[in-house]
Amino acid sequence: MDRDHAWLLMSTQRVNDGRYSVTDRKQALQFLIHFIGDITQPLHNENKAVGGNQIPVLWDGGKTNLHAVWDTQMVQKAAGGYSSAVITSFTNELIAAIDSGIYASQKASWVSCTNVATARECALTWAQDANKLICAYVLKDDETDNELNGAYYTGAKPYIELQIAKAGFRLATYVNNLAAAA
């Protein structure tokens, strides 16, 4: 079990545990939110080159690594920036796609594992789902030293949007289930 899975399990256990202070339980919820997002990012579930951190690439001509590009640059570009207004607009677009758009028929499968009593199994299920993208796209070709803000980004954008939609929908369902278990 890697770091994200372990933290998800520990955070799930602590959120509703009255033996911990409100501050500790709040922090556990913050970690839980963070790690559900991390588990959905494909390179957080990959050992090759330390999850892409050791694969040098270019973004807008600047040197960076594949992990950073998937974590930050491509997400910000897909959203259209990183201001609160831009992120709110991007989020609303994804919510619409989940509710009645391109993801509506898929969303039930995204939350087939959201039982807080099986946090470990759910984390592994979500990680395996994200890891499928490693061979399908993320590391399909050797991108070492390539510029990724072009054709690679264009091909990645649908996967990025899908993974963010999954993470948000899973998070909402999981937190609702956690609250119901309190």
JSON list of C-alpha atoms in Angstrom, two decimals:
[
{"chain": "A", "resi": 1, "resn": "MET", "atom": "CA", "xyz": [0.00, 0.00, 0.00]},
{"chain": "A", "resi": 2, "resn": "ASP", "atom": "CA", "xyz": [1.47, 3.36, -0.95]},
{"chain": "A", "resi": 3, "resn": "ARG", "atom": "CA", "xyz": [1.30, 6.68, 0.86]},
{"chain": "A", "resi": 4, "resn": "ASP", "atom": "CA", "xyz": [-1.99, 7.87, -0.67]},
{"chain": "A", "resi": 5, "resn": "HIS", "atom": "CA", "xyz": [-3.79, 4.63, 0.18]},
{"chain": "A", "resi": 6, "resn": "ALA", "atom": "CA", "xyz": [-2.46, 4.57, 3.74]},
{"chain": "A", "resi": 7, "resn": "TRP", "atom": "CA", "xyz": [-3.41, 8.19, 4.36]},
{"chain": "A", "resi": 8, "resn": "LEU", "atom": "CA", "xyz": [-6.90, 7.66, 2.94]},
{"chain": "A", "resi": 9, "resn": "LEU", "atom": "CA", "xyz": [-7.44, 4.72, 5.28]},
{"chain": "A", "resi": 10, "resn": "MET", "atom": "CA", "xyz": [-6.07, 6.58, 8.32]},
{"chain": "A", "resi": 11, "resn": "SER", "atom": "CA", "xyz": [-8.00, 9.76, 7.51]},
{"chain": "A", "resi": 12, "resn": "THR", "atom": "CA", "xyz": [-11.24, 7.85, 7.02]},
{"chain": "A", "resi": 13, "resn": "GLN", "atom": "CA", "xyz": [-10.81, 6.22, 10.43]},
{"chain": "A", "resi": 14, "resn": "ARG", "atom": "CA", "xyz": [-10.06, 9.52, 12.18]},
{"chain": "A", "resi": 15, "resn": "VAL", "atom": "CA", "xyz": [-12.73, 11.80, 10.72]},
{"chain": "A", "resi": 16, "resn": "ASN", "atom": "CA", "xyz": [-15.57, 10.36, 12.79]},
{"chain": "A", "resi": 17, "resn": "ASP", "atom": "CA", "xyz": [-13.51, 9.15, 15.76]},
{"chain": "A", "resi": 18, "resn": "GLY", "atom": "CA", "xyz": [-14.52, 11.19, 18.79]},
{"chain": "A", "resi": 19, "resn": "ARG", "atom": "CA", "xyz": [-11.30, 10.25, 20.59]},
{"chain": "A", "resi": 20, "resn": "TYR", "atom": "CA", "xyz": [-9.53, 12.81, 18.39]},
{"chain": "A", "resi": 21, "resn": "SER", "atom": "CA", "xyz": [-9.85, 16.56, 18.80]},
{"chain": "A", "resi": 22, "resn": "VAL", "atom": "CA", "xyz": [-11.97, 18.58, 16.38]},
{"chain": "A", "resi": 23, "resn": "THR", "atom": "CA", "xyz": [-8.74, 20.03, 14.99]},
{"chain": "A", "resi": 24, "resn": "ASP", "atom": "CA", "xyz": [-7.30, 16.55, 14.35]},
{"chain": "A", "resi": 25, "resn": "ARG", "atom": "CA", "xyz": [-10.54, 15.37, 12.73]},
{"chain": "A", "resi": 26, "resn": "LYS", "atom": "CA", "xyz": [-10.67, 18.48, 10.54]},
{"chain": "A", "resi": 27, "resn": "GLN", "atom": "CA", "xyz": [-7.08, 17.84, 9.45]},
{"chain": "A", "resi": 28, "resn": "ALA", "atom": "CA", "xyz": [-7.97, 14.20, 8.70]},
{"chain": "A", "resi": 29, "resn": "LEU", "atom": "CA", "xyz": [-10.82, 15.41, 6.46]},
{"chain": "A", "resi": 30, "resn": "GLN", "atom": "CA", "xyz": [-8.43, 17.79, 4.67]},
{"chain": "A", "resi": 31, "resn": "PHE", "atom": "CA", "xyz": [-5.99, 14.92, 4.06]},
{"chain": "A", "resi": 32, "resn": "LEU", "atom": "CA", "xyz": [-8.83, 12.71, 2.85]},
{"chain": "A", "resi": 33, "resn": "ILE", "atom": "CA", "xyz": [-9.87, 15.35, 0.30]},
{"chain": "A", "resi": 34, "resn": "HIS", "atom": "CA", "xyz": [-6.29, 15.74, -0.88]},
{"chain": "A", "resi": 35, "resn": "PHE", "atom": "CA", "xyz": [-5.58, 12.04, -1.21]},
{"chain": "A", "resi": 36, "resn": "ILE", "atom": "CA", "xyz": [-8.78, 11.20, -3.09]},
{"chain": "A", "resi": 37, "resn": "GLY", "atom": "CA", "xyz": [-7.56, 13.71, -5.67]},
{"chain": "A", "resi": 38, "resn": "ASP", "atom": "CA", "xyz": [-4.05, 12.27, -5.65]},
{"chain": "A", "resi": 39, "resn": "ILE", "atom": "CA", "xyz": [-5.24, 8.69, -6.13]},
{"chain": "A", "resi": 40, "resn": "THR", "atom": "CA", "xyz": [-7.07, 9.75, -9.28]},
{"chain": "A", "resi": 41, "resn": "GLN", "atom": "CA", "xyz": [-3.95, 11.31, -10.86]},
{"chain": "A", "resi": 42, "resn": "PRO", "atom": "CA", "xyz": [-2.30, 8.47, -12.82]},
{"chain": "A", "resi": 43, "resn": "LEU", "atom": "CA", "xyz": [1.31, 9.21, -11.88]},
{"chain": "A", "resi": 44, "resn": "HIS", "atom": "CA", "xyz": [0.53, 9.02, -8.16]},
{"chain": "A", "resi": 45, "resn": "ASN", "atom": "CA", "xyz": [0.03, 5.29, -8.71]},
{"chain": "A", "resi": 46, "resn": "GLU", "atom": "CA", "xyz": [3.12, 4.58, -10.78]},
{"chain": "A", "resi": 47, "resn": "ASN", "atom": "CA", "xyz": [6.64, 3.60, -9.76]},
{"chain": "A", "resi": 48, "resn": "LYS", "atom": "CA", "xyz": [8.38, 4.19, -13.10]},
{"chain": "A", "resi": 49, "resn": "ALA", "atom": "CA", "xyz": [10.88, 7.02, -12.66]},
{"chain": "A", "resi": 50, "resn": "VAL", "atom": "CA", "xyz": [9.36, 7.82, -9.23]},
{"chain": "A", "resi": 51, "resn": "GLY", "atom": "CA", "xyz": [5.91, 8.50, -10.64]},
{"chain": "A", "resi": 52, "resn": "GLY", "atom": "CA", "xyz": [7.28, 10.51, -13.57]},
{"chain": "A", "resi": 53, "resn": "ASN", "atom": "CA", "xyz": [9.29, 12.85, -11.35]},
{"chain": "A", "resi": 54, "resn": "GLN", "atom": "CA", "xyz": [12.50, 11.63, -12.99]},
{"chain": "A", "resi": 55, "resn": "ILE", "atom": "CA", "xyz": [11.27, 11.96, -16.57]},
{"chain": "A", "resi": 56, "resn": "PRO", "atom": "CA", "xyz": [12.48, 15.34, -17.84]},
{"chain": "A", "resi": 57, "resn": "VAL", "atom": "CA", "xyz": [10.10, 17.10, -20.22]},
{"chain": "A", "resi": 58, "resn": "LEU", "atom": "CA", "xyz": [9.45, 20.60, -21.49]},
{"chain": "A", "resi": 59, "resn": "TRP", "atom": "CA", "xyz": [6.39, 22.78, -20.92]},
{"chain": "A", "resi": 60, "resn": "ASP", "atom": "CA", "xyz": [6.30, 26.03, -22.88]},
{"chain": "A", "resi": 61, "resn": "GLY", "atom": "CA", "xyz": [10.01, 25.55, -23.48]},
{"chain": "A", "resi": 62, "resn": "GLY", "atom": "CA", "xyz": [10.84, 25.35, -19.77]},
{"chain": "A", "resi": 63, "resn": "LYS", "atom": "CA", "xyz": [12.37, 22.29, -18.16]},
{"chain": "A", "resi": 64, "resn": "THR", "atom": "CA", "xyz": [10.17, 20.37, -15.78]},
{"chain": "A", "resi": 65, "resn": "ASN", "atom": "CA", "xyz": [9.15, 16.74, -15.22]},
{"chain": "A", "resi": 66, "resn": "LEU", "atom": "CA", "xyz": [6.25, 14.61, -16.36]},
{"chain": "A", "resi": 67, "resn": "HIS", "atom": "CA", "xyz": [4.71, 14.38, -12.88]},
{"chain": "A", "resi": 68, "resn": "ALA", "atom": "CA", "xyz": [4.62, 18.17, -12.48]},
{"chain": "A", "resi": 69, "resn": "VAL", "atom": "CA", "xyz": [3.06, 18.56, -15.91]},
{"chain": "A", "resi": 70, "resn": "TRP", "atom": "CA", "xyz": [0.24, 16.14, -15.02]},
{"chain": "A", "resi": 71, "resn": "ASP", "atom": "CA", "xyz": [-0.18, 17.58, -11.51]},
{"chain": "A", "resi": 72, "resn": "THR", "atom": "CA", "xyz": [-0.21, 21.25, -12.42]},
{"chain": "A", "resi": 73, "resn": "GLN", "atom": "CA", "xyz": [0.47, 22.61, -15.89]},
{"chain": "A", "resi": 74, "resn": "MET", "atom": "CA", "xyz": [-1.98, 20.49, -17.88]},
{"chain": "A", "resi": 75, "resn": "VAL", "atom": "CA", "xyz": [-4.69, 20.83, -15.23]},
{"chain": "A", "resi": 76, "resn": "GLN", "atom": "CA", "xyz": [-4.36, 24.61, -15.23]},
{"chain": "A", "resi": 77, "resn": "LYS", "atom": "CA", "xyz": [-4.41, 24.71, -19.02]},
{"chain": "A", "resi": 78, "resn": "ALA", "atom": "CA", "xyz": [-7.49, 22.45, -19.18]},
{"chain": "A", "resi": 79, "resn": "ALA", "atom": "CA", "xyz": [-9.25, 24.71, -16.70]},
{"chain": "A", "resi": 80, "resn": "GLY", "atom": "CA", "xyz": [-8.19, 27.85, -18.53]},
{"chain": "A", "resi": 81, "resn": "GLY", "atom": "CA", "xyz": [-6.06, 29.19, -15.68]},
{"chain": "A", "resi": 82, "resn": "TYR", "atom": "CA", "xyz": [-5.97, 28.99, -11.92]},
{"chain": "A", "resi": 83, "resn": "SER", "atom": "CA", "xyz": [-7.91, 31.95, -10.56]},
{"chain": "A", "resi": 84, "resn": "SER", "atom": "CA", "xyz": [-10.93, 31.25, -8.35]},
{"chain": "A", "resi": 85, "resn": "ALA", "atom": "CA", "xyz": [-13.31, 32.42, -11.06]},
{"chain": "A", "resi": 86, "resn": "VAL", "atom": "CA", "xyz": [-11.71, 30.18, -13.69]},
{"chain": "A", "resi": 87, "resn": "ILE", "atom": "CA", "xyz": [-11.68, 27.15, -11.40]},
{"chain": "A", "resi": 88, "resn": "THR", "atom": "CA", "xyz": [-15.33, 27.76, -10.47]},
{"chain": "A", "resi": 89, "resn": "SER", "atom": "CA", "xyz": [-16.30, 27.92, -14.14]},
{"chain": "A", "resi": 90, "resn": "PHE", "atom": "CA", "xyz": [-14.32, 24.75, -14.95]},
{"chain": "A", "resi": 91, "resn": "THR", "atom": "CA", "xyz": [-15.89, 22.97, -11.98]},
{"chain": "A", "resi": 92, "resn": "ASN", "atom": "CA", "xyz": [-19.38, 23.98, -13.09]},
{"chain": "A", "resi": 93, "resn": "GLU", "atom": "CA", "xyz": [-18.66, 22.63, -16.59]},
{"chain": "A", "resi": 94, "resn": "LEU", "atom": "CA", "xyz": [-17.57, 19.30, -15.12]},
{"chain": "A", "resi": 95, "resn": "ILE", "atom": "CA", "xyz": [-20.62, 19.16, -12.84]},
{"chain": "A", "resi": 96, "resn": "ALA", "atom": "CA", "xyz": [-22.88, 19.70, -15.86]},
{"chain": "A", "resi": 97, "resn": "ALA", "atom": "CA", "xyz": [-21.02, 16.96, -17.74]},
{"chain": "A", "resi": 98, "resn": "ILE", "atom": "CA", "xyz": [-21.51, 14.61, -14.78]},
{"chain": "A", "resi": 99, "resn": "ASP", "atom": "CA", "xyz": [-25.16, 15.49, -14.20]},
{"chain": "A", "resi": 100, "resn": "SER", "atom": "CA", "xyz": [-26.46, 15.41, -17.76]},
{"chain": "A", "resi": 101, "resn": "GLY", "atom": "CA", "xyz": [-23.56, 15.51, -20.20]},
{"chain": "A", "resi": 102, "resn": "ILE", "atom": "CA", "xyz": [-20.86, 13.20, -21.47]},
{"chain": "A", "resi": 103, "resn": "TYR", "atom": "CA", "xyz": [-20.19, 11.61, -18.07]},
{"chain": "A", "resi": 104, "resn": "ALA", "atom": "CA", "xyz": [-23.79, 11.03, -16.96]},
{"chain": "A", "resi": 105, "resn": "SER", "atom": "CA", "xyz": [-23.85, 7.40, -18.11]},
{"chain": "A", "resi": 106, "resn": "GLN", "atom": "CA", "xyz": [-20.46, 6.66, -16.48]},
{"chain": "A", "resi": 107, "resn": "LYS", "atom": "CA", "xyz": [-20.84, 8.23, -13.04]},
{"chain": "A", "resi": 108, "resn": "ALA", "atom": "CA", "xyz": [-22.48, 5.26, -11.32]},
{"chain": "A", "resi": 109, "resn": "SER", "atom": "CA", "xyz": [-19.43, 3.10, -12.07]},
{"chain": "A", "resi": 110, "resn": "TRP", "atom": "CA", "xyz": [-17.13, 5.73, -10.54]},
{"chain": "A", "resi": 111, "resn": "VAL", "atom": "CA", "xyz": [-18.73, 5.27, -7.13]},
{"chain": "A", "resi": 112, "resn": "SER", "atom": "CA", "xyz": [-19.17, 1.51, -7.13]},
{"chain": "A", "resi": 113, "resn": "CYS", "atom": "CA", "xyz": [-16.67, 1.53, -4.26]},
{"chain": "A", "resi": 114, "resn": "THR", "atom": "CA", "xyz": [-17.36, 4.35, -1.81]},
{"chain": "A", "resi": 115, "resn": "ASN", "atom": "CA", "xyz": [-18.16, 2.41, 1.34]},
{"chain": "A", "resi": 116, "resn": "VAL", "atom": "CA", "xyz": [-16.14, 4.03, 4.14]},
{"chain": "A", "resi": 117, "resn": "ALA", "atom": "CA", "xyz": [-15.87, 0.65, 5.86]},
{"chain": "A", "resi": 118, "resn": "THR", "atom": "CA", "xyz": [-13.83, -0.59, 2.88]},
{"chain": "A", "resi": 119, "resn": "ALA", "atom": "CA", "xyz": [-11.58, 2.45, 2.47]},
{"chain": "A", "resi": 120, "resn": "ARG", "atom": "CA", "xyz": [-8.49, 0.39, 1.66]},
{"chain": "A", "resi": 121, "resn": "GLU", "atom": "CA", "xyz": [-10.26, -1.58, -1.07]},
{"chain": "A", "resi": 122, "resn": "CYS", "atom": "CA", "xyz": [-11.77, 1.60, -2.51]},
{"chain": "A", "resi": 123, "resn": "ALA", "atom": "CA", "xyz": [-8.39, 3.32, -2.59]},
{"chain": "A", "resi": 124, "resn": "LEU", "atom": "CA", "xyz": [-6.90, 0.36, -4.45]},
{"chain": "A", "resi": 125, "resn": "THR", "atom": "CA", "xyz": [-9.83, 0.25, -6.88]},
{"chain": "A", "resi": 126, "resn": "TRP", "atom": "CA", "xyz": [-9.46, 3.96, -7.65]},
{"chain": "A", "resi": 127, "resn": "ALA", "atom": "CA", "xyz": [-5.68, 3.66, -8.01]},
{"chain": "A", "resi": 128, "resn": "GLN", "atom": "CA", "xyz": [-6.02, 0.73, -10.41]},
{"chain": "A", "resi": 129, "resn": "ASP", "atom": "CA", "xyz": [-8.53, 2.73, -12.44]},
{"chain": "A", "resi": 130, "resn": "ALA", "atom": "CA", "xyz": [-6.13, 5.68, -12.71]},
{"chain": "A", "resi": 131, "resn": "ASN", "atom": "CA", "xyz": [-3.19, 3.39, -13.40]},
{"chain": "A", "resi": 132, "resn": "LYS", "atom": "CA", "xyz": [-4.87, 2.09, -16.57]},
{"chain": "A", "resi": 133, "resn": "LEU", "atom": "CA", "xyz": [-4.09, 5.48, -18.11]},
{"chain": "A", "resi": 134, "resn": "ILE", "atom": "CA", "xyz": [-0.34, 4.91, -17.70]},
{"chain": "A", "resi": 135, "resn": "CYS", "atom": "CA", "xyz": [-0.19, 2.45, -20.59]},
{"chain": "A", "resi": 136, "resn": "ALA", "atom": "CA", "xyz": [-3.15, 3.89, -22.47]},
{"chain": "A", "resi": 137, "resn": "TYR", "atom": "CA", "xyz": [-1.67, 7.38, -22.66]},
{"chain": "A", "resi": 138, "resn": "VAL", "atom": "CA", "xyz": [0.60, 8.84, -19.97]},
{"chain": "A", "resi": 139, "resn": "LEU", "atom": "CA", "xyz": [3.65, 6.63, -20.66]},
{"chain": "A", "resi": 140, "resn": "LYS", "atom": "CA", "xyz": [2.51, 5.03, -23.91]},
{"chain": "A", "resi": 141, "resn": "ASP", "atom": "CA", "xyz": [5.43, 6.71, -25.69]},
{"chain": "A", "resi": 142, "resn": "ASP", "atom": "CA", "xyz": [8.75, 7.90, -24.32]},
{"chain": "A", "resi": 143, "resn": "GLU", "atom": "CA", "xyz": [8.23, 11.63, -23.81]},
{"chain": "A", "resi": 144, "resn": "THR", "atom": "CA", "xyz": [11.68, 12.27, -22.32]},
{"chain": "A", "resi": 145, "resn": "ASP", "atom": "CA", "xyz": [12.82, 15.81, -23.20]},
{"chain": "A", "resi": 146, "resn": "ASN", "atom": "CA", "xyz": [9.77, 16.41, -25.41]},
{"chain": "A", "resi": 147, "resn": "GLU", "atom": "CA", "xyz": [7.62, 19.55, -25.39]},
{"chain": "A", "resi": 148, "resn": "LEU", "atom": "CA", "xyz": [4.27, 18.52, -23.94]},
{"chain": "A", "resi": 149, "resn": "ASN", "atom": "CA", "xyz": [2.30, 21.74, -24.42]},
{"chain": "A", "resi": 150, "resn": "GLY", "atom": "CA", "xyz": [1.04, 20.77, -27.86]},
{"chain": "A", "resi": 151, "resn": "ALA", "atom": "CA", "xyz": [-0.06, 17.45, -29.30]},
{"chain": "A", "resi": 152, "resn": "TYR", "atom": "CA", "xyz": [0.62, 15.54, -26.06]},
{"chain": "A", "resi": 153, "resn": "TYR", "atom": "CA", "xyz": [-1.54, 17.97, -24.07]},
{"chain": "A", "resi": 154, "resn": "THR", "atom": "CA", "xyz": [-4.30, 17.85, -26.69]},
{"chain": "A", "resi": 155, "resn": "GLY", "atom": "CA", "xyz": [-4.42, 14.06, -26.38]},
{"chain": "A", "resi": 156, "resn": "ALA", "atom": "CA", "xyz": [-4.26, 14.19, -22.59]},
{"chain": "A", "resi": 157, "resn": "LYS", "atom": "CA", "xyz": [-6.98, 16.81, -22.06]},
{"chain": "A", "resi": 158, "resn": "PRO", "atom": "CA", "xyz": [-9.96, 14.41, -22.23]},
{"chain": "A", "resi": 159, "resn": "TYR", "atom": "CA", "xyz": [-8.26, 12.12, -19.71]},
{"chain": "A", "resi": 160, "resn": "ILE", "atom": "CA", "xyz": [-7.48, 15.04, -17.41]},
{"chain": "A", "resi": 161, "resn": "GLU", "atom": "CA", "xyz": [-11.07, 16.24, -17.44]},
{"chain": "A", "resi": 162, "resn": "LEU", "atom": "CA", "xyz": [-12.37, 12.71, -16.91]},
{"chain": "A", "resi": 163, "resn": "GLN", "atom": "CA", "xyz": [-10.05, 12.07, -13.96]},
{"chain": "A", "resi": 164, "resn": "ILE", "atom": "CA", "xyz": [-10.96, 15.37, -12.29]},
{"chain": "A", "resi": 165, "resn": "ALA", "atom": "CA", "xyz": [-14.67, 14.61, -12.77]},
{"chain": "A", "resi": 166, "resn": "LYS", "atom": "CA", "xyz": [-14.18, 11.15, -11.25]},
{"chain": "A", "resi": 167, "resn": "ALA", "atom": "CA", "xyz": [-12.25, 12.55, -8.30]},
{"chain": "A", "resi": 168, "resn": "GLY", "atom": "CA", "xyz": [-14.87, 15.18, -7.55]},
{"chain": "A", "resi": 169, "resn": "PHE", "atom": "CA", "xyz": [-17.80, 12.80, -7.86]},
{"chain": "A", "resi": 170, "resn": "ARG", "atom": "CA", "xyz": [-16.09, 10.14, -5.76]},
{"chain": "A", "resi": 171, "resn": "LEU", "atom": "CA", "xyz": [-15.09, 12.70, -3.16]},
{"chain": "A", "resi": 172, "resn": "ALA", "atom": "CA", "xyz": [-18.64, 14.03, -2.82]},
{"chain": "A", "resi": 173, "resn": "THR", "atom": "CA", "xyz": [-20.11, 10.54, -2.54]},
{"chain": "A", "resi": 174, "resn": "TYR", "atom": "CA", "xyz": [-17.42, 9.36, -0.13]},
{"chain": "A", "resi": 175, "resn": "VAL", "atom": "CA", "xyz": [-17.75, 12.39, 2.17]},
{"chain": "A", "resi": 176, "resn": "ASN", "atom": "CA", "xyz": [-21.56, 12.01, 2.15]},
{"chain": "A", "resi": 177, "resn": "ASN", "atom": "CA", "xyz": [-21.11, 8.35, 3.13]},
{"chain": "A", "resi": 178, "resn": "LEU", "atom": "CA", "xyz": [-18.62, 9.34, 5.82]},
{"chain": "A", "resi": 179, "resn": "ALA", "atom": "CA", "xyz": [-21.10, 11.86, 7.24]},
{"chain": "A", "resi": 180, "resn": "ALA", "atom": "CA", "xyz": [-23.87, 9.27, 7.18]},
{"chain": "A", "resi": 181, "resn": "ALA", "atom": "CA", "xyz": [-21.65, 6.88, 9.17]},
{"chain": "A", "resi": 182, "resn": "ALA", "atom": "CA", "xyz": [-21.04, 9.46, 11.90]}
]
